[in-house]
PDB file of C-alpha atoms in Angstrom:
ATOM      1  CA  MET A   1    -145.157 -90.799 210.770  1.00  0.00           C
ATOM      2  CA  SER A   2    -142.510 -89.799 208.246  1.00  0.00           C
ATOM      3  CA  ARG A   3    -142.034 -92.729 205.911  1.00  0.00           C
ATOM      4  CA  ILE A   4    -138.671 -91.505 204.731  1.00  0.00           C
ATOM      5  CA  GLY A   5    -137.413 -90.458 208.159  1.00  0.00           C
ATOM      6  CA  ARG A   6    -138.023 -93.764 209.865  1.00  0.00           C
ATOM      7  CA  LYS A   7    -135.939 -95.761 207.365  1.00  0.00           C
ATOM      8  CA  PRO A   8    -132.374 -96.362 208.565  1.00  0.00           C
ATOM      9  CA  VAL A   9    -129.558 -95.193 206.283  1.00  0.00           C
ATOM     10  CA  PRO A  10    -127.431 -98.303 205.575  1.00  0.00           C
ATOM     11  CA  LEU A  11    -123.664 -97.861 205.583  1.00  0.00           C
ATOM     12  CA  PRO A  12    -121.956 -99.750 202.721  1.00  0.00           C
ATOM     13  CA  ALA A  13    -118.626-101.523 203.189  1.00  0.00           C
ATOM     14  CA  GLY A  14    -115.776 -99.040 203.593  1.00  0.00           C
ATOM     15  CA  VAL A  15    -117.996 -96.257 204.958  1.00  0.00           C
ATOM     16  CA  THR A  16    -117.978 -95.207 208.600  1.00  0.00           C
ATOM     17  CA  ALA A  17    -120.270 -92.749 210.341  1.00  0.00           C
ATOM     18  CA  VAL A  18    -119.873 -91.023 213.680  1.00  0.00           C
ATOM     19  CA  ALA A  19    -122.727 -89.178 215.387  1.00  0.00           C
ATOM     20  CA  SER A  20    -121.707 -86.902 218.239  1.00  0.00           C
ATOM     21  CA  GLY A  21    -124.456 -84.673 219.551  1.00  0.00           C
ATOM     22  CA  HIS A  22    -126.136 -83.163 216.504  1.00  0.00           C
ATOM     23  CA  THR A  23    -123.121 -83.523 214.216  1.00  0.00           C
ATOM     24  CA  VAL A  24    -122.777 -86.406 211.768  1.00  0.00           C
ATOM     25  CA  THR A  25    -119.442 -87.223 210.132  1.00  0.00           C
ATOM     26  CA  VAL A  26    -119.316 -89.745 207.291  1.00  0.00           C
ATOM     27  CA  LYS A  27    -116.008 -91.074 205.914  1.00  0.00           C
ATOM     28  CA  GLY A  28    -115.653 -93.129 202.765  1.00  0.00           C
ATOM     29  CA  PRO A  29    -113.439 -93.768 199.757  1.00  0.00           C
ATOM     30  CA  LYS A  30    -114.355 -90.430 198.090  1.00  0.00           C
ATOM     31  CA  GLY A  31    -113.740 -88.251 201.142  1.00  0.00           C
ATOM     32  CA  GLU A  32    -115.226 -87.069 204.411  1.00  0.00           C
ATOM     33  CA  LEU A  33    -118.358 -84.983 204.986  1.00  0.00           C
ATOM     34  CA  THR A  34    -119.634 -83.346 208.175  1.00  0.00           C
ATOM     35  CA  ARG A  35    -123.065 -81.825 208.760  1.00  0.00           C
ATOM     36  CA  HIS A  36    -124.829 -80.273 211.740  1.00  0.00           C
ATOM     37  CA  LEU A  37    -128.459 -81.371 211.997  1.00  0.00           C
ATOM     38  CA  HIS A  38    -131.325 -79.698 213.845  1.00  0.00           C
ATOM     39  CA  PRO A  39    -130.732 -79.778 217.629  1.00  0.00           C
ATOM     40  CA  GLU A  40    -134.170 -81.246 218.413  1.00  0.00           C
ATOM     41  CA  LEU A  41    -133.507 -84.440 216.424  1.00  0.00           C
ATOM     42  CA  VAL A  42    -131.561 -87.421 217.746  1.00  0.00           C
ATOM     43  CA  VAL A  43    -129.026 -89.079 215.455  1.00  0.00           C
ATOM     44  CA  ARG A  44    -127.283 -92.352 216.287  1.00  0.00           C
ATOM     45  CA  VAL A  45    -125.241 -95.008 214.527  1.00  0.00           C
ATOM     46  CA  GLU A  46    -126.448 -98.510 215.276  1.00  0.00           C
ATOM     47  CA  GLY A  47    -125.714-101.853 213.642  1.00  0.00           C
ATOM     48  CA  GLY A  48    -124.149-100.552 210.423  1.00  0.00           C
ATOM     49  CA  ALA A  49    -126.848 -97.934 209.846  1.00  0.00           C
ATOM     50  CA  VAL A  50    -127.594 -94.337 210.795  1.00  0.00           C
ATOM     51  CA  LEU A  51    -130.928 -93.697 212.538  1.00  0.00           C
ATOM     52  CA  VAL A  52    -132.649 -90.319 212.814  1.00  0.00           C
ATOM     53  CA  GLU A  53    -135.360 -89.949 215.462  1.00  0.00           C
ATOM     54  CA  ARG A  54    -137.711 -87.095 216.272  1.00  0.00           C
ATOM     55  CA  PRO A  55    -139.060 -86.074 219.703  1.00  0.00           C
ATOM     56  CA  THR A  56    -142.753 -85.501 218.802  1.00  0.00           C
ATOM     57  CA  ASP A  57    -145.230 -85.985 215.970  1.00  0.00           C
ATOM     58  CA  SER A  58    -145.650 -82.258 215.305  1.00  0.00           C
ATOM     59  CA  ALA A  59    -145.617 -81.136 211.671  1.00  0.00           C
ATOM     60  CA  LYS A  60    -142.328 -79.317 212.170  1.00  0.00           C
ATOM     61  CA  HIS A  61    -140.589 -82.383 213.559  1.00  0.00           C
ATOM     62  CA  LYS A  62    -142.034 -84.620 210.839  1.00  0.00           C
ATOM     63  CA  ALA A  63    -140.634 -82.327 208.149  1.00  0.00           C
ATOM     64  CA  LEU A  64    -137.225 -82.090 209.838  1.00  0.00           C
ATOM     65  CA  HIS A  65    -137.183 -85.867 210.320  1.00  0.00           C
ATOM     66  CA  GLY A  66    -137.454 -86.685 206.603  1.00  0.00           C
ATOM     67  CA  LEU A  67    -135.117 -83.843 205.626  1.00  0.00           C
ATOM     68  CA  SER A  68    -132.393 -84.876 208.067  1.00  0.00           C
ATOM     69  CA  ARG A  69    -132.544 -88.525 207.026  1.00  0.00           C
ATOM     70  CA  THR A  70    -132.265 -87.538 203.354  1.00  0.00           C
ATOM     71  CA  LEU A  71    -129.297 -85.255 204.076  1.00  0.00           C
ATOM     72  CA  VAL A  72    -127.487 -88.116 205.818  1.00  0.00           C
ATOM     73  CA  ALA A  73    -128.343 -90.498 202.938  1.00  0.00           C
ATOM     74  CA  ASN A  74    -126.915 -87.964 200.449  1.00  0.00           C
ATOM     75  CA  MET A  75    -123.717 -87.778 202.514  1.00  0.00           C
ATOM     76  CA  VAL A  76    -123.347 -91.574 202.450  1.00  0.00           C
ATOM     77  CA  GLU A  77    -123.951 -91.717 198.687  1.00  0.00           C
ATOM     78  CA  GLY A  78    -121.529 -88.836 198.128  1.00  0.00           C
ATOM     79  CA  VAL A  79    -118.601 -90.522 199.909  1.00  0.00           C
ATOM     80  CA  THR A  80    -119.245 -93.835 198.092  1.00  0.00           C
ATOM     81  CA  LYS A  81    -120.225 -92.885 194.505  1.00  0.00           C
ATOM     82  CA  GLY A  82    -119.891 -89.103 194.380  1.00  0.00           C
ATOM     83  CA  TYR A  83    -122.024 -86.634 192.416  1.00  0.00           C
ATOM     84  CA  GLU A  84    -121.538 -85.120 188.972  1.00  0.00           C
ATOM     85  CA  LYS A  85    -123.277 -82.425 186.927  1.00  0.00           C
ATOM     86  CA  ALA A  86    -122.551 -81.842 183.254  1.00  0.00           C
ATOM     87  CA  LEU A  87    -122.953 -78.483 181.519  1.00  0.00           C
ATOM     88  CA  GLU A  88    -123.031 -77.799 177.785  1.00  0.00           C
ATOM     89  CA  ILE A  89    -121.737 -74.575 176.257  1.00  0.00           C
ATOM     90  CA  VAL A  90    -123.580 -73.548 173.076  1.00  0.00           C
ATOM     91  CA  GLY A  91    -122.535 -70.639 170.843  1.00  0.00           C
ATOM     92  CA  VAL A  92    -120.010 -69.721 168.196  1.00  0.00           C
ATOM     93  CA  GLY A  93    -116.656 -69.186 169.905  1.00  0.00           C
ATOM     94  CA  TYR A  94    -118.020 -70.151 173.335  1.00  0.00           C
ATOM     95  CA  ARG A  95    -115.682 -72.554 175.127  1.00  0.00           C
ATOM     96  CA  ALA A  96    -114.124 -73.566 178.418  1.00  0.00           C
ATOM     97  CA  GLU A  97    -110.511 -74.335 179.276  1.00  0.00           C
ATOM     98  CA  ALA A  98    -109.410 -76.363 182.284  1.00  0.00           C
ATOM     99  CA  LYS A  99    -106.825 -74.577 184.426  1.00  0.00           C
ATOM    100  CA  PRO A 100    -105.041 -75.672 187.627  1.00  0.00           C
ATOM    101  CA  PHE A 101    -107.358 -73.494 189.748  1.00  0.00           C
ATOM    102  CA  GLY A 102    -110.590 -74.468 187.924  1.00  0.00           C
ATOM    103  CA  LEU A 103    -111.923 -73.170 184.603  1.00  0.00           C
ATOM    104  CA  THR A 104    -111.628 -70.212 182.276  1.00  0.00           C
ATOM    105  CA  LEU A 105    -114.801 -69.506 180.294  1.00  0.00           C
ATOM    106  CA  TYR A 106    -115.015 -67.669 176.986  1.00  0.00           C
ATOM    107  CA  VAL A 107    -118.729 -66.960 176.589  1.00  0.00           C
ATOM    108  CA  GLY A 108    -119.090 -63.834 174.466  1.00  0.00           C
ATOM    109  CA  LEU A 109    -118.310 -61.305 177.177  1.00  0.00           C
ATOM    110  CA  SER A 110    -115.663 -58.600 176.823  1.00  0.00           C
ATOM    111  CA  HIS A 111    -113.520 -60.512 179.312  1.00  0.00           C
ATOM    112  CA  THR A 112    -112.838 -64.118 180.271  1.00  0.00           C
ATOM    113  CA  VAL A 113    -114.533 -65.527 183.365  1.00  0.00           C
ATOM    114  CA  ASP A 114    -112.439 -67.537 185.818  1.00  0.00           C
ATOM    115  CA  VAL A 115    -114.258 -70.098 187.979  1.00  0.00           C
ATOM    116  CA  LYS A 116    -112.289 -71.341 190.974  1.00  0.00           C
ATOM    117  CA  ALA A 117    -113.070 -74.826 192.283  1.00  0.00           C
ATOM    118  CA  PRO A 118    -113.789 -74.977 196.026  1.00  0.00           C
ATOM    119  CA  PRO A 119    -111.994 -77.679 198.048  1.00  0.00           C
ATOM    120  CA  GLY A 120    -113.384 -81.142 197.313  1.00  0.00           C
ATOM    121  CA  ILE A 121    -114.832 -80.186 193.896  1.00  0.00           C
ATOM    122  CA  ARG A 122    -113.263 -81.087 190.534  1.00  0.00           C
ATOM    123  CA  LEU A 123    -113.931 -79.011 187.407  1.00  0.00           C
ATOM    124  CA  THR A 124    -113.052 -80.638 184.097  1.00  0.00           C
ATOM    125  CA  ALA A 125    -113.473 -79.661 180.463  1.00  0.00           C
ATOM    126  CA  ASP A 126    -112.828 -82.818 178.421  1.00  0.00           C
ATOM    127  CA  GLN A 127    -114.203 -81.078 175.342  1.00  0.00           C
ATOM    128  CA  PRO A 128    -114.203 -77.286 174.912  1.00  0.00           C
ATOM    129  CA  THR A 129    -118.016 -77.235 175.038  1.00  0.00           C
ATOM    130  CA  LEU A 130    -118.591 -79.756 177.852  1.00  0.00           C
ATOM    131  CA  VAL A 131    -117.909 -78.928 181.513  1.00  0.00           C
ATOM    132  CA  LYS A 132    -118.209 -81.450 184.348  1.00  0.00           C
ATOM    133  CA  VAL A 133    -118.547 -80.541 188.021  1.00  0.00           C
ATOM    134  CA  ALA A 134    -117.844 -83.505 190.325  1.00  0.00           C
ATOM    135  CA  GLY A 135    -117.438 -84.019 194.056  1.00  0.00           C
ATOM    136  CA  SER A 136    -118.736 -85.809 197.116  1.00  0.00           C
ATOM    137  CA  ASP A 137    -120.976 -83.020 198.466  1.00  0.00           C
ATOM    138  CA  LYS A 138    -124.271 -82.926 196.540  1.00  0.00           C
ATOM    139  CA  GLU A 139    -125.082 -79.416 197.714  1.00  0.00           C
ATOM    140  CA  LEU A 140    -121.739 -77.934 196.632  1.00  0.00           C
ATOM    141  CA  VAL A 141    -121.779 -79.685 193.238  1.00  0.00           C
ATOM    142  CA  GLY A 142    -125.280 -78.395 192.471  1.00  0.00           C
ATOM    143  CA  GLN A 143    -124.520 -74.885 193.720  1.00  0.00           C
ATOM    144  CA  LEU A 144    -121.334 -74.548 191.666  1.00  0.00           C
ATOM    145  CA  ALA A 145    -123.075 -75.895 188.550  1.00  0.00           C
ATOM    146  CA  ALA A 146    -125.859 -73.333 189.032  1.00  0.00           C
ATOM    147  CA  GLU A 147    -123.311 -70.515 189.467  1.00  0.00           C
ATOM    148  CA  ILE A 148    -121.510 -71.516 186.258  1.00  0.00           C
ATOM    149  CA  ARG A 149    -124.832 -71.646 184.377  1.00  0.00           C
ATOM    150  CA  ALA A 150    -125.752 -68.196 185.735  1.00  0.00           C
ATOM    151  CA  ILE A 151    -122.655 -66.655 184.087  1.00  0.00           C
ATOM    152  CA  ARG A 152    -124.386 -66.962 180.701  1.00  0.00           C
ATOM    153  CA  PRO A 153    -127.829 -68.626 180.934  1.00  0.00           C
ATOM    154  CA  PRO A 154    -129.287 -69.924 177.660  1.00  0.00           C
ATOM    155  CA  GLU A 155    -131.223 -67.283 175.752  1.00  0.00           C
ATOM    156  CA  PRO A 156    -134.505 -68.173 173.998  1.00  0.00           C
ATOM    157  CA  TYR A 157    -133.863 -66.780 170.497  1.00  0.00           C
ATOM    158  CA  LYS A 158    -130.675 -68.531 169.372  1.00  0.00           C
ATOM    159  CA  GLY A 159    -130.212 -70.885 172.345  1.00  0.00           C
ATOM    160  CA  LYS A 160    -126.700 -69.607 173.068  1.00  0.00           C
ATOM    161  CA  GLY A 161    -125.327 -69.879 176.578  1.00  0.00           C
ATOM    162  CA  ILE A 162    -124.475 -72.435 179.257  1.00  0.00           C
ATOM    163  CA  ARG A 163    -127.075 -75.126 179.995  1.00  0.00           C
ATOM    164  CA  TYR A 164    -127.272 -78.369 181.906  1.00  0.00           C
ATOM    165  CA  ALA A 165    -126.636 -81.457 179.766  1.00  0.00           C
ATOM    166  CA  GLY A 166    -129.969 -82.564 178.341  1.00  0.00           C
ATOM    167  CA  GLU A 167    -131.773 -79.318 179.305  1.00  0.00           C
ATOM    168  CA  GLN A 168    -134.420 -78.275 176.789  1.00  0.00           C
ATOM    169  CA  VAL A 169    -134.423 -74.538 176.066  1.00  0.00           C
ATOM    170  CA  ARG A 170    -137.768 -73.162 174.927  1.00  0.00           C
ATOM    171  CA  ARG A 171    -137.137 -71.261 171.740  1.00  0.00           C
ATOM    172  CA  LYS A 172    -139.040 -68.153 170.660  1.00  0.00           C
ATOM    173  CA  ALA A 173    -139.712 -66.960 167.153  1.00  0.00           C
ATOM    174  CA  GLY A 174    -137.765 -63.809 166.360  1.00  0.00           C
ATOM    175  CA  LYS A 175    -138.989 -60.775 164.444  1.00  0.00           C
ATOM    176  CA  THR A 176    -140.563 -61.398 161.095  1.00  0.00           C
ATOM    177  CA  GLY A 177    -138.970 -59.597 158.187  1.00  0.00           C
ATOM    178  CA  ALA A 178    -140.606 -56.564 156.498  1.00  0.00           C
ATOM    179  CA  LYS A 179    -142.373 -57.260 153.190  1.00  0.00           C
TER     180      LYS A 179
END
């Protein structure tokens, strides 16, 4: 039996969940999230917790059971605490500017790169070399952070580029000089 899937997802104070069919909606202080789960699984709200049940003990249902429970738990955590990813910009002249629509990045390209924030996601640049992506949807926060990093991934020779905060970039030795 799935050890993760059989645990109920507790709902903290101020958070409500509604399960109708295969759709789960979670509302909390940081917003509202809705997700459609696999049609073979049963989701119900009972006694201040969300329960996910599977029809059989097949490998497919076991995998979906744990996945679905974790997705619901991430929704509950997102509407209570929220998620945040920090990105560092490294390089001479590389910087980010916060704009009303999102960010403008100056990362050594011949043009500036505008990043628009999707609904429910906040992009901030407290310092010119530190970008924060925050929101209640874990999937969207991670995806947008990965897209920003992909604009100029860190290169191995000088380490210039956009990286996650705390990410270690493996450096390579460059060419040796002629003697």
